[in-house]
XYZ file of N, CA and C in Angstrom:
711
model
N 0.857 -1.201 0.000
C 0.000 0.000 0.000
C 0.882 1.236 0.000
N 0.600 2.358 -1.023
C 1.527 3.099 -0.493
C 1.031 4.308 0.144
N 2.005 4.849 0.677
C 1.806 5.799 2.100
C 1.999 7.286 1.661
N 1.182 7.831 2.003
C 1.001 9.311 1.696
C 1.147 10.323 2.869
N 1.679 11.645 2.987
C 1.768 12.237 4.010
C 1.873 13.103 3.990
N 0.854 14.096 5.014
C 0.028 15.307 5.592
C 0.631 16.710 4.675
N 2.303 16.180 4.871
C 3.660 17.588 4.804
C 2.901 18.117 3.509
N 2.971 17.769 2.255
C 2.512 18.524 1.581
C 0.916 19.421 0.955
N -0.414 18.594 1.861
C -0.928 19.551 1.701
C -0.839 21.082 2.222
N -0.304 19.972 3.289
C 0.153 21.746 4.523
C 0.545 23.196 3.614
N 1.847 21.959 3.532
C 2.650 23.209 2.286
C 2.121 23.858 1.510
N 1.135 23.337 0.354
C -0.219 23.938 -0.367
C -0.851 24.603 0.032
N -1.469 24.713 1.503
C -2.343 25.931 2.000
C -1.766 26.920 2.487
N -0.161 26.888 2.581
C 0.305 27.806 2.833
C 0.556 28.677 1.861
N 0.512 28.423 1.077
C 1.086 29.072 -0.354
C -0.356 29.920 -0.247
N -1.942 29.666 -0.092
C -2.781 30.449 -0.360
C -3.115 30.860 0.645
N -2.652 31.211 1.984
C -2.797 31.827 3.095
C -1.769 32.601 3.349
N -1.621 33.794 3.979
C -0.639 34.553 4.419
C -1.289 35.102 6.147
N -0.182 35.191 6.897
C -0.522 35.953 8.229
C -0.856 37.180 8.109
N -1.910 37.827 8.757
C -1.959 39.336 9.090
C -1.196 39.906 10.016
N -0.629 40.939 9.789
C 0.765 41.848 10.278
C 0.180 42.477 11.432
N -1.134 42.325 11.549
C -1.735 42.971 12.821
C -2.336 42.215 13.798
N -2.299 40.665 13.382
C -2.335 40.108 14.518
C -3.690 39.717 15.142
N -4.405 39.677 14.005
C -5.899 39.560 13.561
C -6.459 37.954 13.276
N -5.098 37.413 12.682
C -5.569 35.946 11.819
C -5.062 35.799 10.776
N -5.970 35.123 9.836
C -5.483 35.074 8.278
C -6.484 35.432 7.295
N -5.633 35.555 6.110
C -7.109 36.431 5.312
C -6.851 35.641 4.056
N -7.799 35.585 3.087
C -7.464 34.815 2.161
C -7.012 35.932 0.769
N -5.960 35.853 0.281
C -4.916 36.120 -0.841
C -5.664 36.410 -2.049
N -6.820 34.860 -2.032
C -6.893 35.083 -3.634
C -6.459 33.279 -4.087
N -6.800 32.916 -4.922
C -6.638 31.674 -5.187
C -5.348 31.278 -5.596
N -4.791 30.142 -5.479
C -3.477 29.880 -5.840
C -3.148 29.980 -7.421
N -1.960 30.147 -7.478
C -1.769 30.100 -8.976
C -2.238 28.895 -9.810
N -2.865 29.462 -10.939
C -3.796 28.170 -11.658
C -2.615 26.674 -11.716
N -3.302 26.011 -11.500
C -2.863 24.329 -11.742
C -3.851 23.221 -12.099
N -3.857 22.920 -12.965
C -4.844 22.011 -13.446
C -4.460 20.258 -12.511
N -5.849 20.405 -11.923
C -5.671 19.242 -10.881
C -6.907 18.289 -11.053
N -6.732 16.957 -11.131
C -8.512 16.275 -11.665
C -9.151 16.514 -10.357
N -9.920 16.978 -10.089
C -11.130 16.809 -8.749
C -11.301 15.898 -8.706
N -11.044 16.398 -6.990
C -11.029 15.583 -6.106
C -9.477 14.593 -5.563
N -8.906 15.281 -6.447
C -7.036 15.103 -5.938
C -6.395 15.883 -5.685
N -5.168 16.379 -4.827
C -4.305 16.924 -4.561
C -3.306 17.053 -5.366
N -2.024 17.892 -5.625
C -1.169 18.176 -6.704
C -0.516 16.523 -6.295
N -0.326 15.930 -5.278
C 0.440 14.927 -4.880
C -0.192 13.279 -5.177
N -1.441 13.678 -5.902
C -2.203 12.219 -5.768
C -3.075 12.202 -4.934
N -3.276 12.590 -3.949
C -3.776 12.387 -3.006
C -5.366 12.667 -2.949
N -6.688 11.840 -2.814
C -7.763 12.109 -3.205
C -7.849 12.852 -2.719
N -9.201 13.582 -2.256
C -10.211 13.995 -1.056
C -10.525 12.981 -0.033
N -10.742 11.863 -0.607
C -11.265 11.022 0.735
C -10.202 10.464 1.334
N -8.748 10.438 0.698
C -7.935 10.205 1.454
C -7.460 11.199 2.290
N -7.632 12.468 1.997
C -6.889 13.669 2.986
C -8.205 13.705 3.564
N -9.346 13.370 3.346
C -10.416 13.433 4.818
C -10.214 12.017 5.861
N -10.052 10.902 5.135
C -9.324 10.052 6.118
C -8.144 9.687 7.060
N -7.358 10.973 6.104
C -6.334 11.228 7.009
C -4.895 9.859 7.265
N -4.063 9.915 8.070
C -3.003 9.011 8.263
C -3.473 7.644 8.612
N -2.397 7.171 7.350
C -2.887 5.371 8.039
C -2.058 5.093 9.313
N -2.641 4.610 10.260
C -2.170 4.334 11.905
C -1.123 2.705 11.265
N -0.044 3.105 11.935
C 1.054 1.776 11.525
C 1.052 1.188 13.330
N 0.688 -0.690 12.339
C 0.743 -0.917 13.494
C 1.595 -1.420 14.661
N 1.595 -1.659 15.843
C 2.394 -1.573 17.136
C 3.511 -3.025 16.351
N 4.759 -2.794 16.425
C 5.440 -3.635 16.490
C 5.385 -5.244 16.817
N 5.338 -6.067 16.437
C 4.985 -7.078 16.710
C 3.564 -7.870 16.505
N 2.620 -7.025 15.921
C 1.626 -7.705 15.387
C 1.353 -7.134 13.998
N 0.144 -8.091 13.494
C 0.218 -7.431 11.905
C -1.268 -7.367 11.745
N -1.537 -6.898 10.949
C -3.515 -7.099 9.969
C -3.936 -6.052 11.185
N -3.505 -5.786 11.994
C -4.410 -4.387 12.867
C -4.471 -2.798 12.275
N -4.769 -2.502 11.458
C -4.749 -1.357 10.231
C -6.491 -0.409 10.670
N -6.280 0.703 11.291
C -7.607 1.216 11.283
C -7.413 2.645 10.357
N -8.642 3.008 9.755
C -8.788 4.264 9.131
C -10.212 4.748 9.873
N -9.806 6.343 10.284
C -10.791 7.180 10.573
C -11.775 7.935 9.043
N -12.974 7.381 8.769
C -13.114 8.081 7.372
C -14.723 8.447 7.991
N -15.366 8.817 6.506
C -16.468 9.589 7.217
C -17.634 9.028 8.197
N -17.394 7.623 7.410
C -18.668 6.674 8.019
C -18.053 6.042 9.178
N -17.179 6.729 10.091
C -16.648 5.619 11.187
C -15.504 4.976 11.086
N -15.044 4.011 12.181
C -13.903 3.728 12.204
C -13.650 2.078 11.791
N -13.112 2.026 10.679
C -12.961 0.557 10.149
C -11.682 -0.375 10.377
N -12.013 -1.410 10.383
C -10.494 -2.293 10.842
C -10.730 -3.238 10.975
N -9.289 -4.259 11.297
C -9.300 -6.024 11.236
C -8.772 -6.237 12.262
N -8.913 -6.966 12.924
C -7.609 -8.009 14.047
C -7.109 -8.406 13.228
N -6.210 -8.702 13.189
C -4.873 -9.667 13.211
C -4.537 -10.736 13.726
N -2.832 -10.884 13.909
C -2.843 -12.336 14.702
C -1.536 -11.907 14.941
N -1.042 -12.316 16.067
C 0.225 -11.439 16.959
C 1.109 -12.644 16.578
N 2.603 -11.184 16.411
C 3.497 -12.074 15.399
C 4.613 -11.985 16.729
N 5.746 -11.378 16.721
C 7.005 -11.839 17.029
C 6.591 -11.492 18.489
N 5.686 -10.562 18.855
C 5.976 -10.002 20.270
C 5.748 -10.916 21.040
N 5.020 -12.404 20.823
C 4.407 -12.963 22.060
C 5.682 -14.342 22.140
N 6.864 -13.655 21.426
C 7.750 -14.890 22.136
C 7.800 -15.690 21.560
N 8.942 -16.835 22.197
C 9.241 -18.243 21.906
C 8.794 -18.941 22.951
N 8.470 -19.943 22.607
C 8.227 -21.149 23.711
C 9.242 -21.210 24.517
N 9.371 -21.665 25.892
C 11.335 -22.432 25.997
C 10.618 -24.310 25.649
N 12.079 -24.544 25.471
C 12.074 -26.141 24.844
C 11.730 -26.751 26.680
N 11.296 -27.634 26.199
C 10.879 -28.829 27.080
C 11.868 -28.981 28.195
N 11.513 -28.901 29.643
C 12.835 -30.007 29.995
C 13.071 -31.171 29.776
N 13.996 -31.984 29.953
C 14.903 -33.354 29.810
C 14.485 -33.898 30.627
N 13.403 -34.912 30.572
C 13.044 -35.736 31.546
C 13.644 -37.380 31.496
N 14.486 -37.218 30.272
C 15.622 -37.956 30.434
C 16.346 -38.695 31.599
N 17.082 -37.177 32.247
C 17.735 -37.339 32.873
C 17.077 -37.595 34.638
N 18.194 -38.729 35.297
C 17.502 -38.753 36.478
C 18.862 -38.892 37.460
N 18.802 -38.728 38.767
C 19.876 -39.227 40.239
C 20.253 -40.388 40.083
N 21.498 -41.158 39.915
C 21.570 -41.868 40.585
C 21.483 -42.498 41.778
N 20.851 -43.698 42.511
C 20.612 -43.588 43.815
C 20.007 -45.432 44.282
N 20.103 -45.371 45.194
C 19.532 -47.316 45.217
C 18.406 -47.587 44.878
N 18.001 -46.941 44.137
C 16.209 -47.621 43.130
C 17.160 -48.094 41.992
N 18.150 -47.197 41.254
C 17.917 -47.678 39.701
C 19.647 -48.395 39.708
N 20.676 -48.243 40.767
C 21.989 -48.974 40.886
C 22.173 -50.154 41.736
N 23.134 -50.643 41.680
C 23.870 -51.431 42.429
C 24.929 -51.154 42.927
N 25.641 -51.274 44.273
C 26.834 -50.177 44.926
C 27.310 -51.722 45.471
N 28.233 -51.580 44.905
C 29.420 -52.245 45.782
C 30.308 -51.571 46.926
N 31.074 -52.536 48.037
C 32.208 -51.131 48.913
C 33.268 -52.132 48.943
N 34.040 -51.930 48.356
C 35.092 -53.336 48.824
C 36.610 -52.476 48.892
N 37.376 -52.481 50.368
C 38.422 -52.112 50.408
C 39.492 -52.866 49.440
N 40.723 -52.602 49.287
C 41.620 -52.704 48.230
C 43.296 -52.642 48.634
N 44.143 -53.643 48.054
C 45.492 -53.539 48.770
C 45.994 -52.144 48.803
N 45.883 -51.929 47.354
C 46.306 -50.816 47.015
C 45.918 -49.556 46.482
N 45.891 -48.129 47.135
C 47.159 -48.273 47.982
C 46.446 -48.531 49.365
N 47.044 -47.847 50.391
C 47.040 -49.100 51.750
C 45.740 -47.808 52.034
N 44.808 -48.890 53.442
C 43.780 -47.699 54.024
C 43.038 -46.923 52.720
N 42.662 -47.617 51.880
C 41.528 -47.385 50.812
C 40.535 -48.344 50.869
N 39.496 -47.706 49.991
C 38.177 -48.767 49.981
C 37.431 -47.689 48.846
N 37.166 -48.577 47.789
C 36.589 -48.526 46.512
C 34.948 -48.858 46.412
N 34.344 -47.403 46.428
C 33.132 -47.981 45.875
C 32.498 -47.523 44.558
N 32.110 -48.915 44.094
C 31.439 -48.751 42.810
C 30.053 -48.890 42.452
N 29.174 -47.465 41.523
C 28.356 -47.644 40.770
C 27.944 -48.118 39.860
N 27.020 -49.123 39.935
C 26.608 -49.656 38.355
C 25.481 -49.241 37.974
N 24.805 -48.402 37.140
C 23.439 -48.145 36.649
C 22.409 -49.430 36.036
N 21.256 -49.379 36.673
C 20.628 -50.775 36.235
C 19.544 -50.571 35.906
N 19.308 -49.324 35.819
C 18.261 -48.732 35.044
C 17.931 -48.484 33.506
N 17.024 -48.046 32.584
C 17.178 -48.403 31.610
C 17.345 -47.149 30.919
N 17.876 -45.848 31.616
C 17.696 -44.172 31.499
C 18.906 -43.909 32.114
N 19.847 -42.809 31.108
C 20.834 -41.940 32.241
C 20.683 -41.573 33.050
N 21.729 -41.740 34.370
C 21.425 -40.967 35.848
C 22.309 -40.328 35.940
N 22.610 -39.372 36.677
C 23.736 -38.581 37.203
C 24.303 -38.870 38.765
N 25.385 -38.866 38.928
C 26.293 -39.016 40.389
C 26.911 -37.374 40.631
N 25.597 -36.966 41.176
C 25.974 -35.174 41.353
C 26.847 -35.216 42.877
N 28.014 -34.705 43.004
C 29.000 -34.167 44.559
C 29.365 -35.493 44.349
N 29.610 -35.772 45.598
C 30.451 -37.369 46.562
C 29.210 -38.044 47.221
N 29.521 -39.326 47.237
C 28.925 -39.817 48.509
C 28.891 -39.788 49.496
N 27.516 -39.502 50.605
C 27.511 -39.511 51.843
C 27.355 -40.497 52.683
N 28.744 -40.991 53.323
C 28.877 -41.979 53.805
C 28.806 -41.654 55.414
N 28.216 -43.356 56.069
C 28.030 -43.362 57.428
C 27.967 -44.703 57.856
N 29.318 -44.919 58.776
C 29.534 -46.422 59.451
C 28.844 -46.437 60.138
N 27.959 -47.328 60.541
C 27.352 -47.866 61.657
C 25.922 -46.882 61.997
N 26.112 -46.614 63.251
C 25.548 -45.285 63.958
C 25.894 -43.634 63.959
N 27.249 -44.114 62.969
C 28.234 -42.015 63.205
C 27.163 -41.276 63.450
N 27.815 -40.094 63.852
C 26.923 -38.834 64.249
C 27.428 -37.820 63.322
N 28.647 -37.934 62.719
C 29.455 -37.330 61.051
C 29.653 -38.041 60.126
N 29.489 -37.134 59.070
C 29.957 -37.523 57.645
C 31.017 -36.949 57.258
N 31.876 -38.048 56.557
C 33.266 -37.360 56.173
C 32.780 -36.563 54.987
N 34.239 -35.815 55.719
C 34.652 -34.641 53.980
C 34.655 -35.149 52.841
N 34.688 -34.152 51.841
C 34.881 -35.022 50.253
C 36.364 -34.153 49.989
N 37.394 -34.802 49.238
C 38.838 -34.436 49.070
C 38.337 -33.587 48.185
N 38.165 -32.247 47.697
C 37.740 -31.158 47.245
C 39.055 -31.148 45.838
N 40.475 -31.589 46.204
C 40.942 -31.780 44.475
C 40.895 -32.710 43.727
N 39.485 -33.763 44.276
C 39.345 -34.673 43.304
C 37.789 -34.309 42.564
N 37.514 -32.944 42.568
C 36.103 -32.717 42.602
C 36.115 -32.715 40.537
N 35.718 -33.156 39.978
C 35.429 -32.889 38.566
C 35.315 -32.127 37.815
N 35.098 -31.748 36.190
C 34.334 -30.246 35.747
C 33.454 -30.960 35.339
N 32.547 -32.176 35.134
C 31.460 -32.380 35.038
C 30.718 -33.397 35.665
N 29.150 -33.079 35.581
C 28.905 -33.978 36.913
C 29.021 -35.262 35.696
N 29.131 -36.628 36.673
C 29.683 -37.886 36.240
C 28.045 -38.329 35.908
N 27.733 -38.976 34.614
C 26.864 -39.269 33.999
C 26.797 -40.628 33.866
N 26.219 -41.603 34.313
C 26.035 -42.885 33.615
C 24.908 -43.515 32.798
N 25.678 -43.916 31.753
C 24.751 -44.771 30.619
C 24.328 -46.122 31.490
N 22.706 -46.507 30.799
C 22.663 -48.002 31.327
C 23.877 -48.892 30.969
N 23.801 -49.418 32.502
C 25.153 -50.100 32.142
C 26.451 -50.186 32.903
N 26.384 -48.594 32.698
C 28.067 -47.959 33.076
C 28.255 -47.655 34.416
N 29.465 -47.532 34.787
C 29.682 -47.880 36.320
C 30.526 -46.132 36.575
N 30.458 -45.961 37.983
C 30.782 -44.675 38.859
C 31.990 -45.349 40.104
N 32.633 -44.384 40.350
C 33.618 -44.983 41.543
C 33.378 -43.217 42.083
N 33.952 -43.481 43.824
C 34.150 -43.026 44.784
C 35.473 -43.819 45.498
N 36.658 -43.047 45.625
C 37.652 -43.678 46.878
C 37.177 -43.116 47.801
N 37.541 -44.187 48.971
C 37.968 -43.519 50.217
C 38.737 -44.130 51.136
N 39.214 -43.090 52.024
C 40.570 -42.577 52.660
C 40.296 -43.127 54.251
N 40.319 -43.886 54.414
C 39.730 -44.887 55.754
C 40.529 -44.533 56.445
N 41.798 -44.616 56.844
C 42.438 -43.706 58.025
C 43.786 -43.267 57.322
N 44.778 -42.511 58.456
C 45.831 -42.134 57.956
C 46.904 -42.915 58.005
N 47.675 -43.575 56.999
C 48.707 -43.927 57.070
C 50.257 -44.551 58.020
N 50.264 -42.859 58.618
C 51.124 -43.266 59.947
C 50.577 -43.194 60.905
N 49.437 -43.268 60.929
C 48.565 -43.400 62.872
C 48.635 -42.623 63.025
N 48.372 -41.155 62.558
C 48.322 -39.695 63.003
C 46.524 -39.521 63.405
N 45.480 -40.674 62.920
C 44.324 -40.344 63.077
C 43.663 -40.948 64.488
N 42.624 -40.238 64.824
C 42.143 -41.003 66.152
C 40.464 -40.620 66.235
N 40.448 -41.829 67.512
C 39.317 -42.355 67.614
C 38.871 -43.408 66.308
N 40.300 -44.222 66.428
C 39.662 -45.536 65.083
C 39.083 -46.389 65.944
N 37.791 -47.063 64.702
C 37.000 -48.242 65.394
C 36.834 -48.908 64.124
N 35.935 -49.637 63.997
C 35.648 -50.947 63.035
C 34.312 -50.705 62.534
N 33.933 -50.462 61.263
C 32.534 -50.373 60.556
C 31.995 -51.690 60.393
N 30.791 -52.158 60.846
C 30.453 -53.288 60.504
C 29.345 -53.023 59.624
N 28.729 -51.762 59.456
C 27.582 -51.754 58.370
C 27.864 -49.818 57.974
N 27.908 -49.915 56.572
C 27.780 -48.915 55.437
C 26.902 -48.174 54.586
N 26.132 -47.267 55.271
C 25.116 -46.448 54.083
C 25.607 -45.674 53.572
N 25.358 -46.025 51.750
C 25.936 -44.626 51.099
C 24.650 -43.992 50.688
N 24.786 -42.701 50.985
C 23.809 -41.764 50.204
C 24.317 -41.082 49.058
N 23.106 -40.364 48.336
C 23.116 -39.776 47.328
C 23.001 -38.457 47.102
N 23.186 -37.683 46.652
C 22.764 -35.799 46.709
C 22.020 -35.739 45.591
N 21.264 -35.039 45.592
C 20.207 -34.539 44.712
C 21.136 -33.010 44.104
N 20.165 -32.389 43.136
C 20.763 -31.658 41.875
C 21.627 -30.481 42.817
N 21.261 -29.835 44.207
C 22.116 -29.186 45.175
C 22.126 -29.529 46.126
N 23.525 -29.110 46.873
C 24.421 -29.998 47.742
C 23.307 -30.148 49.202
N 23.938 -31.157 48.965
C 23.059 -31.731 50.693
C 21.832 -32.042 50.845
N 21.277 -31.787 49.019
C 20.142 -32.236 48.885
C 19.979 -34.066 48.719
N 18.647 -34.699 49.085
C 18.504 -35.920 48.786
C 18.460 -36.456 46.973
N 19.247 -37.088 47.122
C 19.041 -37.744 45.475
C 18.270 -38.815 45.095
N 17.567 -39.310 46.568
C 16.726 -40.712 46.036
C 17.144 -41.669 47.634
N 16.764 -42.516 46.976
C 16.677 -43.951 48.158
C 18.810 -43.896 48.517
N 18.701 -44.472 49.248
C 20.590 -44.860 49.856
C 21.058 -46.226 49.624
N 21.957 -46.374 49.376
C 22.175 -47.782 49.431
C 23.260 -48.655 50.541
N 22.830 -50.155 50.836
C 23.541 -50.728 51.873
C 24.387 -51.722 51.422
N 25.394 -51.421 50.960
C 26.724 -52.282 50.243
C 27.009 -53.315 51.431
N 27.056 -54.154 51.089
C 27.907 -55.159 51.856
C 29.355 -55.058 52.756
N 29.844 -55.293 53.502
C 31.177 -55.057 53.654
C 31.578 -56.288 54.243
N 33.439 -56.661 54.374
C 33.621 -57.963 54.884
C 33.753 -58.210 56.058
N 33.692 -59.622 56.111
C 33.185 -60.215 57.392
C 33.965 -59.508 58.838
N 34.805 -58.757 58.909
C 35.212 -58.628 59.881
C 35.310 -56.830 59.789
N 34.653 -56.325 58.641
C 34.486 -55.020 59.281
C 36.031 -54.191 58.293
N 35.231 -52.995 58.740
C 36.284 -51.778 57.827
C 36.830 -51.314 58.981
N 38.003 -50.978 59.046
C 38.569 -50.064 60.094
C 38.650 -48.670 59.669
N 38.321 -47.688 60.448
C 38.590 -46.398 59.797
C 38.742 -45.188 61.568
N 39.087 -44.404 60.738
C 40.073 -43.326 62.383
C 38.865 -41.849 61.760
N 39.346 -40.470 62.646
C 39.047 -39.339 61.754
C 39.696 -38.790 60.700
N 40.455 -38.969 60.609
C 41.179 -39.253 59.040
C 40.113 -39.471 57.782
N 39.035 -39.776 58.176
C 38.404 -40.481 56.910
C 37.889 -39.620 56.077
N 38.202 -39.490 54.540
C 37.253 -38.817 53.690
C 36.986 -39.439 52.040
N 35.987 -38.988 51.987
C 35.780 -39.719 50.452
C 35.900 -38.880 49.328
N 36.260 -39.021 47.859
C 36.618 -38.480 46.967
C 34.916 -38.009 46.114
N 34.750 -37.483 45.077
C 34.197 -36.781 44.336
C 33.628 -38.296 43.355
N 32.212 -38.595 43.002
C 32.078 -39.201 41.957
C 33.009 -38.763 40.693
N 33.410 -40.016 40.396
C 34.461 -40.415 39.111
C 34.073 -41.336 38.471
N 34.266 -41.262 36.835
C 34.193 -42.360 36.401
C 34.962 -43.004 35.936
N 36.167 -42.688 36.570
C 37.798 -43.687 36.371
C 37.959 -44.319 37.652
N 38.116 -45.362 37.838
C 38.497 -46.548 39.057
C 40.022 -46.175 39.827
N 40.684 -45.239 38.503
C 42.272 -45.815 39.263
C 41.926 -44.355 39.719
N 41.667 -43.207 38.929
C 41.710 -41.750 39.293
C 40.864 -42.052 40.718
N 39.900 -42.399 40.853
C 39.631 -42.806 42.321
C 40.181 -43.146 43.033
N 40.974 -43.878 42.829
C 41.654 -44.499 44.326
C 43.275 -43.953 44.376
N 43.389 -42.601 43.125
C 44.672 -41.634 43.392
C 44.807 -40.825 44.386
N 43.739 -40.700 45.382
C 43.753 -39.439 46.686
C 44.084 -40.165 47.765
């Protein structure tokens, strides 16, 4: 459609109007210099019923077909249907993804020669959906009233993901070496927990690994490493 505008009739009536010097108004001149114009148009094209209808209203950004004209018989117009302003969807979440935790794994805890005062536990996913092993495990012998630390430079840059199937490790650091740790006793039973998506949150059910017949020894010394999904990088702290 094309667009026409006000500026030049203006300009046209100025040409046949002049101000009075006294401050009276305006007086009329006398007709403009002859120009042969078809009635009912302006030198510019412009009908009569378009300079009585005046400016087409452009519409608000983001929607379209909303077009009104003021003309003699009233005010005419369409709805539309709203274009860019009302957004994008966001995409779906990933309900994919879930915690690892004792509904959908199997946890082993089995200490290890090497190196000395370690104990290896492993995740297996037995579910039929990726889970995630978000932080460390929260471990607790027996009755404790604490949970050990997690060795903070074995912490990852991503959280450890397992495919059905695929297995997760955690070391840990059961006492110190040269007997620098105290208050050691003997674990005869092991819950590991799970963290949910932030820390200290629950990730699901816990699990109760087995341990051997005569028990884990461990001092305050004890801390566990960062879910990994390398066995040896686990049991490097």
């Amino acid at each position: 459609m094309r667009k026409y505008h006000a500026l030049p009739v203006a300009l046209l009536a100025a040409l046949a109007l002049t101000a009075c010097e006294d401050g009276t108004g305006t007086r009329n001149e006398g007709a403009a210099a002859s120009t042969s114009i078809t009635p009912g148009a302006s030198a510019t094209g412009t009908t009569q019923d378009e300079r009585e209808a005046g400016p087409t209203q452009k519409s608000p950004k983001g929607t379209t077909g909303v077009t009104q004209t003021t003309g003699k018989t009233g005010t005419t117009g369409t709805t539309g249907t709203t274009g860019k302003g009302t957004g994008k969807a966001g995409k779906p979440a990933d309900r994919t993804r879930v915690s690892c935790n004792g509904s959908n794994t199997t946890v082993t805890a089995q200490p290890v020669p090497r190196p000395l005062n370690h104990m290896l536990i492993t995740v297996r996913n037995t579910g039929s959906t990726n889970c995630d092993l978000t932080y460390h495990p929260v471990l607790r012998f027996d009755e404790m009233q604490w949970a050990p630390q997690a060795i903070e430079d074995s912490k990852p840059q991503a959280v450890t993901t397992l495919a059905p199937g695929e297995s997760g490790y955690a070391g840990v650091l059961l006492s110190a070496a040269d007997g620098s740790g105290e208050a050691g006793t003997t674990g005869r039973k092991l819950t590991v927990g799970f963290q949910g998506r932030t820390p200290n949150s629950s990730g699901g059910p816990s699990a109760l690994p087995a341990l051997p017949a005569k028990g884990v020894y461990y001092d305050s010394t004890l801390r566990v490493t960062y879910w990994l999904r390398d066995m040896d990088q686990a049991l490097s702290y």
